Amino acid sequence: MEKYKTTIGVEIHVELGTESKMFCSCGNGMGQEPEPNKNICPVCTGQPGSLPVPNEKAIEYVMRAGLALRCQIARQSKFDRKNYFYPDLPKGYQISQYDRPLCEKGVLEFDYFDENEKRRKTQVGITRIHLEEDTGKSMHSADLGETLVDFNRAGVPLMELVTEPDIRSAKEAKKFCEELRRLFRYIGISPADMEKGQMRCEANISVYLQGQDPLSGTKVELKNLNSFKSIEKGIRYEAKRQAELLEKGEKVKQETRGWDEGKNKSFQQRTKEEADDYRYFPEPDIQPMQFSDQEIDGILQAIPELPRERVNRFIKEYGLTEQNAEILTDYKEMADYFEQACSELYNWTKIEKQKLSQEQRKKLYKLAANYLLTETQKHLFDSGRGIEEIKITPENFAELIKIIYQGEINSSSAQIVLKEMFETGADPSHVIEEKDLAQSSDEGELKKIVEQVIENNPKSIEDYQNGKDKAIKFLMGQVMAAAKGKADPQAAMKILKEKLEK
């Protein structure tokens, strides 16, 4: 309903990739599936008399995220007790932060395609980023008729990021979350895999009549958004549900709703709590924290080149399309691999500087990007590996690209070579020699093959002479077949045309 507009803010929880938990020395366990209640101790299970000790690395990670998002970093901060009661919260309260978070007032700028597929530049304000501990995990058994609790996750450092209500559509919300995940991976604080629960999203959604105050609607919190697809679908559904209620003259209730991925609909969970319901007060067992300008500057200096900056550089330096630059930089490891290969190619072009111009070098880089994003990516997907597990060194990958660029093998042979390299890590020159894949550009040999093909296909010759252009493609196919795929296509086509035009 176009007369209604949507206001959205999101809350993002990210498990931080530290070695140990937030307030004890138990292993973090991220990316692992240990047996239930293995990584636990008196501190993270809330035993009487146990005392929490803050994880310095987790605090640094949150400040790193804040600096990457241009936040103001607190010189003084503290932890607070947030009181609420769930079976998977062993202490009966959560150590979190309330009125003095580590980071405030930041921003993330990005591009996205709106509902009409029009590219838009936007920015979303970051209200705050604070640090807390994760809860355990309840597991409901229908067969046993009981609920079991696994405390392995209890106490894992959890970063919470809250945005301003700046987001105006489901697509923008999805893109914002994708950009955040990429940022977190780049600065090395978390893999942030939503599928593994390492990044969790909640959306606050309200609708209002066009022309009214964007904050005039009733806010509904939507939980259980466990994938980027769910974020978009869930927000779109909830905005439509609220608009339909208003159209019928009904009121939207302020509440917390869950997203049912199977049914593609939201459902009521509970009425919304206010901050007073949590009875926040300063954590008595942890001293307030103070940070110097020197400490903060040290964290800032350690932040690597950020994703958007890298995309822009890839476009300018390597001549890539924006789409390819974004895909390559989505994973830092993939972008690093590409740059290492390009460095090898650049060194080669310096040796061949009499032959390669800057534009030709960019064609070489584009060729490397295409092979990395298509053929190599296909092998990675089929094998279930990540780029960090690939057997092909960047040096060997660059050598293969150079060989393809120089026309020493054709595209079919290149795929054979790449597959062998992927499986064994072999040098491309060795594979080409072993499998006898080198492309032939010997003019005398090609002329003999072309003449034989012409002699064997008089009907196709007649068709070509009668203006049927498809005939030459057939003849070219026959030439390549006779040459067992080893003929240089450009050289073979040139000879074929010369013979046909006599």
Short mmCIF file of C-alpha atoms in Angstrom, two decimals:
data_model
loop_
_atom_site.label_atom_id
_atom_site.label_comp_id
_atom_site.label_asym_id
_atom_site.label_seq_id
_atom_site.Cartn_x
_atom_site.Cartn_y
_atom_site.Cartn_z
CA MET A 1 0.00 0.00 0.00
CA GLU A 2 1.88 3.03 -1.27
CA LYS A 3 0.20 5.46 1.07
CA TYR A 4 2.03 3.81 3.98
CA LYS A 5 5.76 4.19 4.54
CA THR A 6 8.01 2.07 6.72
CA THR A 7 10.49 3.02 9.44
CA ILE A 8 13.03 0.39 10.44
CA GLY A 9 15.81 0.13 12.97
CA VAL A 10 17.80 -3.03 13.60
CA GLU A 11 19.62 -4.60 16.50
CA ILE A 12 22.52 -6.86 15.57
CA HIS A 13 24.12 -9.37 17.95
CA VAL A 14 27.52 -10.72 16.93
CA GLU A 15 29.49 -13.41 18.72
CA LEU A 16 33.11 -12.26 18.86
CA GLY A 17 35.90 -14.58 17.71
CA THR A 18 38.05 -14.48 20.83
CA GLU A 19 39.86 -17.57 22.14
CA SER A 20 38.07 -17.53 25.48
CA LYS A 21 34.69 -16.46 26.82
CA MET A 22 33.79 -12.99 28.04
CA PHE A 23 34.35 -13.32 31.78
CA CYS A 24 36.19 -16.63 32.23
CA SER A 25 38.97 -18.72 30.66
CA CYS A 26 36.68 -21.33 29.06
CA GLY A 27 37.19 -21.85 25.34
CA ASN A 28 34.92 -19.76 23.13
CA GLY A 29 34.02 -22.72 20.91
CA MET A 30 32.93 -20.65 17.89
CA GLY A 31 32.68 -22.76 14.75
CA GLN A 32 32.87 -25.97 16.80
CA GLU A 33 30.22 -28.34 18.05
CA PRO A 34 31.58 -29.77 21.30
CA GLU A 35 29.47 -32.13 23.37
CA PRO A 36 26.87 -30.29 25.50
CA ASN A 37 28.16 -28.54 28.61
CA LYS A 38 31.83 -29.22 27.86
CA ASN A 39 33.16 -25.61 27.75
CA ILE A 40 31.84 -24.52 31.12
CA CYS A 41 33.15 -23.49 34.53
CA PRO A 42 31.77 -21.98 37.77
CA VAL A 43 31.91 -18.44 36.31
CA CYS A 44 29.93 -19.00 33.11
CA THR A 45 27.41 -21.26 34.87
CA GLY A 46 26.82 -18.68 37.60
CA GLN A 47 28.01 -20.65 40.63
CA PRO A 48 27.92 -18.80 43.98
CA GLY A 49 31.19 -17.07 44.86
CA SER A 50 32.61 -17.05 41.30
CA LEU A 51 33.87 -13.72 40.01
CA PRO A 52 33.97 -12.42 36.40
CA VAL A 53 37.17 -11.12 34.77
CA PRO A 54 36.58 -9.10 31.55
CA ASN A 55 38.14 -10.33 28.30
CA GLU A 56 40.47 -7.55 27.11
CA LYS A 57 40.48 -8.80 23.50
CA ALA A 58 36.65 -8.70 23.31
CA ILE A 59 36.70 -5.08 24.49
CA GLU A 60 39.29 -4.25 21.83
CA TYR A 61 37.15 -5.95 19.15
CA VAL A 62 34.11 -3.84 20.00
CA MET A 63 36.20 -0.67 19.90
CA ARG A 64 37.64 -1.82 16.55
CA ALA A 65 34.09 -2.14 15.18
CA GLY A 66 33.18 1.26 16.56
CA LEU A 67 36.17 2.95 14.96
CA ALA A 68 35.46 1.26 11.60
CA LEU A 69 31.91 2.65 11.83
CA ARG A 70 33.16 6.15 12.77
CA CYS A 71 31.71 6.00 16.29
CA GLN A 72 32.66 8.09 19.26
CA ILE A 73 34.67 5.84 21.59
CA ALA A 74 34.05 6.14 25.32
CA ARG A 75 37.01 7.19 27.46
CA GLN A 76 35.09 5.84 30.45
CA SER A 77 32.74 2.87 30.38
CA LYS A 78 31.34 0.19 32.67
CA PHE A 79 29.40 -3.08 32.81
CA ASP A 80 25.89 -3.41 34.22
CA ARG A 81 23.60 -6.17 35.40
CA LYS A 82 20.54 -6.74 33.26
CA ASN A 83 18.04 -8.77 35.24
CA TYR A 84 15.70 -11.24 33.58
CA PHE A 85 14.95 -14.89 34.07
CA TYR A 86 15.27 -17.61 31.44
CA PRO A 87 16.36 -21.26 31.85
CA ASP A 88 19.44 -20.66 29.66
CA LEU A 89 20.62 -17.62 31.69
CA PRO A 90 22.44 -19.40 34.53
CA LYS A 91 23.10 -16.41 36.82
CA GLY A 92 19.54 -15.07 36.62
CA TYR A 93 21.01 -11.88 35.16
CA GLN A 94 23.18 -10.93 32.19
CA ILE A 95 26.33 -8.82 32.43
CA SER A 96 25.79 -6.15 29.77
CA GLN A 97 26.15 -2.37 29.32
CA TYR A 98 23.41 0.18 29.81
CA ASP A 99 24.08 3.92 30.04
CA ARG A 100 27.81 4.02 29.21
CA PRO A 101 28.41 1.80 26.16
CA LEU A 102 31.84 1.50 24.55
CA CYS A 103 30.78 3.14 21.25
CA GLU A 104 28.12 5.67 20.23
CA LYS A 105 27.00 7.84 17.28
CA GLY A 106 28.50 6.15 14.23
CA VAL A 107 27.42 5.68 10.63
CA LEU A 108 27.61 3.14 7.80
CA GLU A 109 27.40 4.39 4.21
CA PHE A 110 26.58 1.99 1.36
CA ASP A 111 24.78 1.61 -1.97
CA TYR A 112 21.76 -0.60 -2.54
CA PHE A 113 19.07 -1.24 -5.15
CA ASP A 114 15.60 -0.09 -4.09
CA GLU A 115 12.26 -1.81 -4.76
CA ASN A 116 12.34 -0.43 -8.32
CA GLU A 117 15.91 -1.74 -8.86
CA LYS A 118 17.23 1.81 -8.85
CA ARG A 119 20.67 2.26 -7.31
CA ARG A 120 20.67 4.48 -4.24
CA LYS A 121 23.33 5.79 -1.89
CA THR A 122 22.29 5.76 1.74
CA GLN A 123 23.65 5.90 5.25
CA VAL A 124 22.40 4.38 8.48
CA GLY A 125 23.23 5.92 11.82
CA ILE A 126 24.66 3.73 14.57
CA THR A 127 23.14 4.62 17.93
CA ARG A 128 25.44 2.50 20.08
CA ILE A 129 27.62 -0.60 20.23
CA HIS A 130 28.03 -2.36 23.53
CA LEU A 131 29.44 -5.60 24.91
CA GLU A 132 27.72 -8.33 26.88
CA GLU A 133 27.74 -12.09 27.42
CA ASP A 134 25.68 -14.58 25.43
CA THR A 135 23.18 -16.94 27.02
CA GLY A 136 23.10 -20.73 26.91
CA LYS A 137 20.98 -22.70 24.48
CA SER A 138 17.67 -24.41 25.25
CA MET A 139 16.91 -27.59 23.33
CA HIS A 140 13.31 -28.75 23.30
CA SER A 141 12.71 -32.49 22.87
CA ALA A 142 9.22 -33.37 21.70
CA ASP A 143 9.98 -37.09 22.07
CA LEU A 144 11.10 -36.79 25.69
CA GLY A 145 8.65 -34.03 26.55
CA GLU A 146 11.34 -31.97 28.25
CA THR A 147 13.75 -29.09 27.70
CA LEU A 148 17.51 -29.53 28.05
CA VAL A 149 20.01 -26.68 28.45
CA ASP A 150 23.50 -26.52 26.93
CA PHE A 151 25.69 -23.87 28.60
CA ASN A 152 28.59 -24.06 26.11
CA ARG A 153 27.47 -20.75 24.59
CA ALA A 154 26.81 -19.10 27.96
CA GLY A 155 29.39 -16.37 28.51
CA VAL A 156 30.58 -16.12 24.90
CA PRO A 157 31.40 -12.42 24.21
CA LEU A 158 28.47 -10.84 22.39
CA MET A 159 28.56 -7.45 20.71
CA GLU A 160 25.24 -5.66 20.27
CA LEU A 161 24.86 -2.91 17.68
CA VAL A 162 21.74 -0.72 17.61
CA THR A 163 20.90 1.57 14.69
CA GLU A 164 18.93 4.74 14.37
CA PRO A 165 15.48 4.33 12.73
CA ASP A 166 17.00 5.37 9.38
CA ILE A 167 16.13 2.34 7.24
CA ARG A 168 13.13 2.69 4.93
CA SER A 169 12.72 -0.68 3.20
CA ALA A 170 13.27 -4.41 3.61
CA LYS A 171 15.87 -4.41 0.81
CA GLU A 172 17.83 -1.61 2.46
CA ALA A 173 17.76 -3.50 5.79
CA LYS A 174 19.06 -6.67 4.15
CA LYS A 175 21.88 -4.81 2.38
CA PHE A 176 22.81 -3.00 5.60
CA CYS A 177 23.20 -6.32 7.41
CA GLU A 178 25.24 -7.78 4.54
CA GLU A 179 27.56 -4.76 4.58
CA LEU A 180 27.97 -5.08 8.35
CA ARG A 181 28.90 -8.75 8.09
CA ARG A 182 31.50 -7.97 5.45
CA LEU A 183 32.93 -5.21 7.65
CA PHE A 184 33.15 -7.48 10.71
CA ARG A 185 34.99 -10.11 8.69
CA TYR A 186 37.43 -7.55 7.31
CA ILE A 187 38.39 -6.16 10.68
CA GLY A 188 38.77 -9.71 12.00
CA ILE A 189 36.37 -9.69 14.94
CA SER A 190 33.99 -12.48 13.86
CA PRO A 191 33.05 -14.74 10.92
CA ALA A 192 29.49 -13.48 11.60
CA ASP A 193 27.81 -16.47 9.95
CA MET A 194 24.07 -16.09 10.43
CA GLU A 195 23.54 -19.77 9.59
CA LYS A 196 25.68 -20.71 12.60
CA GLY A 197 24.08 -18.18 14.94
CA GLN A 198 27.24 -16.06 15.09
CA MET A 199 25.27 -13.03 13.87
CA ARG A 200 21.64 -12.53 14.84
CA CYS A 201 19.27 -9.78 13.78
CA GLU A 202 16.16 -8.22 15.28
CA ALA A 203 14.21 -5.51 13.48
CA ASN A 204 12.06 -2.74 14.94
CA ILE A 205 9.37 -1.93 12.38
CA SER A 206 6.60 0.66 12.23
CA VAL A 207 4.46 2.08 9.44
CA TYR A 208 3.05 5.58 9.04
CA LEU A 209 0.93 7.50 6.57
CA GLN A 210 2.90 9.24 3.85
CA GLY A 211 3.46 12.87 4.85
CA GLN A 212 3.36 12.16 8.58
CA ASP A 213 6.24 11.92 11.06
CA PRO A 214 8.29 8.77 10.25
CA LEU A 215 8.33 8.02 13.99
CA SER A 216 4.57 8.33 14.42
CA GLY A 217 3.89 4.59 13.96
CA THR A 218 3.77 1.91 16.65
CA LYS A 219 7.03 -0.04 16.87
CA VAL A 220 6.96 -3.83 16.68
CA GLU A 221 10.09 -5.90 17.34
CA LEU A 222 10.59 -8.86 15.00
CA LYS A 223 12.87 -11.70 16.15
CA ASN A 224 14.12 -15.04 14.73
CA LEU A 225 15.53 -13.47 11.55
CA ASN A 226 18.22 -16.09 11.00
CA SER A 227 19.34 -15.31 7.43
CA PHE A 228 19.60 -12.33 5.11
CA LYS A 229 16.66 -13.71 3.15
CA SER A 230 14.61 -13.88 6.37
CA ILE A 231 15.47 -10.26 7.18
CA GLU A 232 14.02 -9.06 3.88
CA LYS A 233 10.99 -11.38 3.89
CA GLY A 234 10.19 -10.83 7.56
CA ILE A 235 10.32 -7.03 7.41
CA ARG A 236 8.28 -6.94 4.21
CA TYR A 237 5.61 -9.18 5.74
CA GLU A 238 5.44 -7.24 9.01
CA ALA A 239 5.14 -3.85 7.27
CA LYS A 240 2.30 -5.22 5.13
CA ARG A 241 0.57 -6.69 8.21
CA GLN A 242 0.67 -3.38 10.05
CA ALA A 243 -0.57 -1.42 7.02
CA GLU A 244 -3.50 -3.81 6.62
CA LEU A 245 -4.44 -3.36 10.29
CA LEU A 246 -4.45 0.43 9.91
CA GLU A 247 -6.53 0.17 6.71
CA LYS A 248 -9.17 -1.73 8.68
CA GLY A 249 -9.20 0.96 11.37
CA GLU A 250 -7.45 -1.26 13.92
CA LYS A 251 -4.46 -0.37 16.09
CA VAL A 252 -0.99 -1.86 15.89
CA LYS A 253 0.09 -3.22 19.30
CA GLN A 254 3.60 -2.64 20.59
CA GLU A 255 4.87 -6.16 21.00
CA THR A 256 7.60 -8.65 20.22
CA ARG A 257 6.86 -11.03 17.37
CA GLY A 258 8.76 -14.01 16.00
CA TRP A 259 9.35 -14.88 12.35
CA ASP A 260 8.25 -18.33 11.21
CA GLU A 261 10.43 -19.15 8.20
CA GLY A 262 8.38 -22.22 7.29
CA LYS A 263 5.04 -20.39 7.25
CA ASN A 264 6.47 -17.05 5.99
CA LYS A 265 4.60 -15.11 8.65
CA SER A 266 5.18 -13.47 12.02
CA PHE A 267 3.56 -14.50 15.30
CA GLN A 268 3.12 -12.88 18.69
CA GLN A 269 5.66 -13.75 21.38
CA ARG A 270 5.15 -11.21 24.15
CA THR A 271 4.39 -7.59 24.92
CA LYS A 272 7.47 -5.38 24.74
CA GLU A 273 9.51 -4.82 27.89
CA GLU A 274 10.84 -1.40 28.77
CA ALA A 275 14.35 -0.76 30.11
CA ASP A 276 12.93 -0.36 33.63
CA ASP A 277 11.73 -3.98 33.51
CA TYR A 278 15.36 -5.15 33.45
CA ARG A 279 16.30 -3.31 36.68
CA TYR A 280 19.76 -2.29 35.38
CA PHE A 281 22.40 -1.40 37.95
CA PRO A 282 26.24 -1.22 37.78
CA GLU A 283 27.98 -4.61 37.92
CA PRO A 284 29.53 -4.60 41.41
CA ASP A 285 32.18 -7.23 40.64
CA ILE A 286 33.82 -5.36 37.73
CA GLN A 287 35.65 -2.04 38.01
CA PRO A 288 34.69 0.79 35.60
CA MET A 289 36.97 0.99 32.55
CA GLN A 290 39.09 3.93 31.36
CA PHE A 291 40.78 4.28 27.97
CA SER A 292 43.46 6.74 26.91
CA ASP A 293 43.70 8.47 23.53
CA GLN A 294 46.90 6.54 22.93
CA GLU A 295 45.15 3.17 23.45
CA ILE A 296 42.31 4.09 21.11
CA ASP A 297 44.70 5.41 18.46
CA GLY A 298 46.62 2.13 18.61
CA ILE A 299 43.43 0.18 17.83
CA LEU A 300 42.59 2.60 15.01
CA GLN A 301 46.00 2.17 13.38
CA ALA A 302 45.56 -1.62 13.35
CA ILE A 303 42.31 -1.51 11.34
CA PRO A 304 42.92 -2.74 7.77
CA GLU A 305 41.55 -1.26 4.55
CA LEU A 306 37.76 -1.47 4.78
CA PRO A 307 35.52 -3.20 2.20
CA ARG A 308 34.09 -0.10 0.49
CA GLU A 309 37.55 1.44 0.16
CA ARG A 310 38.83 -1.81 -1.33
CA VAL A 311 35.97 -2.00 -3.84
CA ASN A 312 36.75 1.50 -5.10
CA ARG A 313 40.46 0.69 -5.36
CA PHE A 314 39.81 -2.56 -7.26
CA ILE A 315 37.71 -0.64 -9.80
CA LYS A 316 40.37 2.03 -10.27
CA GLU A 317 43.54 -0.05 -10.00
CA TYR A 318 42.48 -3.27 -11.73
CA GLY A 319 39.77 -1.98 -14.07
CA LEU A 320 37.11 -4.32 -12.61
CA THR A 321 33.38 -3.79 -12.84
CA GLU A 322 31.75 -2.69 -9.61
CA GLN A 323 29.85 -5.98 -9.43
CA ASN A 324 33.02 -8.09 -9.72
CA ALA A 325 34.86 -5.84 -7.28
CA GLU A 326 32.07 -6.26 -4.71
CA ILE A 327 31.95 -10.05 -5.12
CA LEU A 328 35.73 -10.37 -4.83
CA THR A 329 35.87 -8.22 -1.71
CA ASP A 330 32.93 -9.94 -0.01
CA TYR A 331 35.44 -12.33 1.57
CA LYS A 332 38.72 -10.80 2.68
CA GLU A 333 40.56 -14.07 1.93
CA MET A 334 39.30 -14.05 -1.67
CA ALA A 335 40.33 -10.43 -2.17
CA ASP A 336 43.76 -11.14 -0.65
CA TYR A 337 44.26 -14.12 -2.98
CA PHE A 338 43.28 -12.02 -6.01
CA GLU A 339 45.70 -9.26 -5.05
CA GLN A 340 48.56 -11.72 -4.56
CA ALA A 341 47.91 -13.15 -8.03
CA CYS A 342 47.73 -9.64 -9.52
CA SER A 343 51.03 -8.78 -7.88
CA GLU A 344 52.61 -11.75 -9.69
CA LEU A 345 51.00 -10.64 -12.97
CA TYR A 346 52.24 -7.08 -12.47
CA ASN A 347 55.79 -8.31 -11.96
CA TRP A 348 55.50 -10.24 -15.22
CA THR A 349 54.16 -7.18 -17.09
CA LYS A 350 57.14 -5.15 -15.90
CA ILE A 351 59.40 -7.67 -17.60
CA GLU A 352 57.17 -7.51 -20.70
CA LYS A 353 56.72 -3.73 -20.47
CA GLN A 354 57.54 -3.25 -24.16
CA LYS A 355 54.51 -5.38 -25.02
CA LEU A 356 51.86 -4.53 -22.42
CA SER A 357 50.26 -1.13 -21.91
CA GLN A 358 48.31 -0.13 -18.80
CA GLU A 359 45.04 -1.03 -20.54
CA GLN A 360 46.43 -4.42 -21.52
CA ARG A 361 47.45 -5.01 -17.91
CA LYS A 362 43.89 -4.26 -16.83
CA LYS A 363 42.63 -6.83 -19.34
CA LEU A 364 44.99 -9.30 -17.70
CA TYR A 365 43.61 -8.46 -14.23
CA LYS A 366 40.03 -8.75 -15.50
CA LEU A 367 40.85 -12.18 -16.93
CA ALA A 368 42.19 -13.24 -13.51
CA ALA A 369 39.03 -11.95 -11.80
CA ASN A 370 36.78 -13.79 -14.25
CA TYR A 371 38.57 -17.12 -13.80
CA LEU A 372 38.59 -16.69 -10.03
CA LEU A 373 34.88 -15.82 -9.83
CA THR A 374 33.63 -18.45 -12.30
CA GLU A 375 35.75 -21.56 -12.85
CA THR A 376 37.69 -21.47 -9.57
CA GLN A 377 34.60 -20.58 -7.55
CA LYS A 378 32.76 -23.51 -9.14
CA HIS A 379 35.46 -25.94 -7.99
CA LEU A 380 35.43 -24.42 -4.49
CA PHE A 381 31.65 -24.76 -4.28
CA ASP A 382 31.63 -28.37 -5.54
CA SER A 383 34.36 -29.37 -3.09
CA GLY A 384 32.87 -27.50 -0.11
CA ARG A 385 36.16 -25.68 0.45
CA GLY A 386 36.93 -22.05 1.12
CA ILE A 387 39.55 -20.02 -0.75
CA GLU A 388 41.85 -20.37 2.28
CA GLU A 389 41.93 -24.16 1.65
CA ILE A 390 42.79 -23.98 -2.06
CA LYS A 391 45.83 -25.96 -3.23
CA ILE A 392 46.60 -23.57 -6.11
CA THR A 393 49.13 -20.97 -5.02
CA PRO A 394 48.56 -17.38 -6.17
CA GLU A 395 51.82 -17.69 -8.13
CA ASN A 396 50.59 -20.73 -10.07
CA PHE A 397 47.18 -19.15 -10.62
CA ALA A 398 48.88 -16.05 -12.06
CA GLU A 399 51.01 -18.24 -14.32
CA LEU A 400 47.88 -19.95 -15.66
CA ILE A 401 46.27 -16.57 -16.39
CA LYS A 402 49.42 -15.44 -18.22
CA ILE A 403 49.38 -18.64 -20.33
CA ILE A 404 45.70 -18.13 -21.23
CA TYR A 405 46.29 -14.45 -22.01
CA GLN A 406 49.13 -15.30 -24.39
CA GLY A 407 46.97 -17.83 -26.20
CA GLU A 408 49.18 -20.80 -25.39
CA ILE A 409 46.09 -22.87 -24.55
CA ASN A 410 42.42 -22.41 -25.47
CA SER A 411 39.53 -22.05 -23.01
CA SER A 412 38.65 -25.77 -23.04
CA SER A 413 42.22 -26.75 -22.24
CA ALA A 414 42.38 -24.02 -19.59
CA GLN A 415 39.48 -25.64 -17.73
CA ILE A 416 41.25 -29.03 -17.84
CA VAL A 417 44.44 -27.46 -16.49
CA LEU A 418 42.61 -25.54 -13.75
CA LYS A 419 40.77 -28.67 -12.60
CA GLU A 420 44.04 -30.61 -12.35
CA MET A 421 45.67 -27.72 -10.49
CA PHE A 422 42.72 -27.51 -8.08
CA GLU A 423 42.92 -31.22 -7.29
CA THR A 424 46.71 -31.54 -7.02
CA GLY A 425 48.19 -28.04 -6.69
CA ALA A 426 50.40 -28.76 -9.73
CA ASP A 427 52.23 -26.14 -11.77
CA PRO A 428 50.20 -25.23 -14.91
CA SER A 429 53.14 -25.65 -17.29
CA HIS A 430 53.69 -29.15 -15.96
CA VAL A 431 49.99 -30.05 -16.46
CA ILE A 432 50.01 -28.66 -20.01
CA GLU A 433 53.11 -30.63 -20.92
CA GLU A 434 51.91 -33.83 -19.25
CA LYS A 435 48.50 -33.74 -20.95
CA ASP A 436 49.84 -32.38 -24.25
CA LEU A 437 47.45 -29.41 -24.22
CA ALA A 438 49.67 -26.72 -25.74
CA GLN A 439 47.87 -24.83 -28.46
CA SER A 440 49.30 -25.07 -31.97
CA SER A 441 49.74 -21.95 -34.09
CA ASP A 442 52.02 -23.58 -36.67
CA GLU A 443 50.77 -22.03 -39.92
CA GLY A 444 51.86 -24.92 -42.17
CA GLU A 445 50.15 -27.52 -40.01
CA LEU A 446 46.96 -25.45 -39.72
CA LYS A 447 46.80 -24.93 -43.48
CA LYS A 448 46.90 -28.69 -44.05
CA ILE A 449 44.06 -29.22 -41.55
CA VAL A 450 41.93 -26.43 -43.08
CA GLU A 451 42.45 -27.73 -46.62
CA GLN A 452 41.40 -31.23 -45.55
CA VAL A 453 38.26 -29.89 -43.83
CA ILE A 454 37.30 -27.89 -46.96
CA GLU A 455 37.81 -30.95 -49.15
CA ASN A 456 35.64 -33.11 -46.85
CA ASN A 457 32.72 -30.63 -46.58
CA PRO A 458 31.71 -29.38 -50.08
CA LYS A 459 28.07 -28.79 -49.02
CA SER A 460 29.14 -26.40 -46.24
CA ILE A 461 31.42 -24.58 -48.69
CA GLU A 462 28.49 -24.12 -51.04
CA ASP A 463 26.27 -22.87 -48.16
CA TYR A 464 28.89 -20.33 -47.15
CA GLN A 465 29.27 -19.07 -50.72
CA ASN A 466 25.46 -18.69 -50.85
CA GLY A 467 25.55 -16.33 -47.86
CA LYS A 468 24.83 -18.76 -45.02
CA ASP A 469 27.19 -17.44 -42.32
CA LYS A 470 26.49 -20.34 -39.96
CA ALA A 471 28.39 -22.62 -42.33
CA ILE A 472 31.74 -21.11 -41.32
CA LYS A 473 31.05 -21.92 -37.67
CA PHE A 474 30.47 -25.54 -38.61
CA LEU A 475 33.70 -25.60 -40.63
CA MET A 476 35.59 -24.02 -37.78
CA GLY A 477 34.28 -26.71 -35.47
CA GLN A 478 35.55 -29.34 -37.86
CA VAL A 479 38.98 -27.68 -37.90
CA MET A 480 39.16 -27.66 -34.09
CA ALA A 481 38.03 -31.29 -33.95
CA ALA A 482 40.66 -32.33 -36.52
CA ALA A 483 43.29 -30.46 -34.49
CA LYS A 484 42.04 -32.19 -31.31
CA GLY A 485 41.23 -28.82 -29.77
CA LYS A 486 44.85 -27.67 -29.91
CA ALA A 487 44.57 -25.22 -32.80
CA ASP A 488 44.84 -21.48 -32.11
CA PRO A 489 41.24 -20.40 -32.92
CA GLN A 490 42.22 -16.96 -34.21
CA ALA A 491 44.98 -18.30 -36.46
CA ALA A 492 42.75 -21.15 -37.70
CA MET A 493 39.84 -18.78 -38.49
CA LYS A 494 42.13 -16.44 -40.40
CA ILE A 495 43.43 -19.28 -42.59
CA LEU A 496 39.91 -20.69 -43.08
CA LYS A 497 38.56 -17.32 -44.30
CA GLU A 498 41.52 -16.85 -46.63
CA LYS A 499 40.89 -20.26 -48.21
CA LEU A 500 37.14 -19.70 -48.56
CA GLU A 501 37.52 -16.30 -50.17
CA LYS A 502 39.88 -17.52 -52.92
#
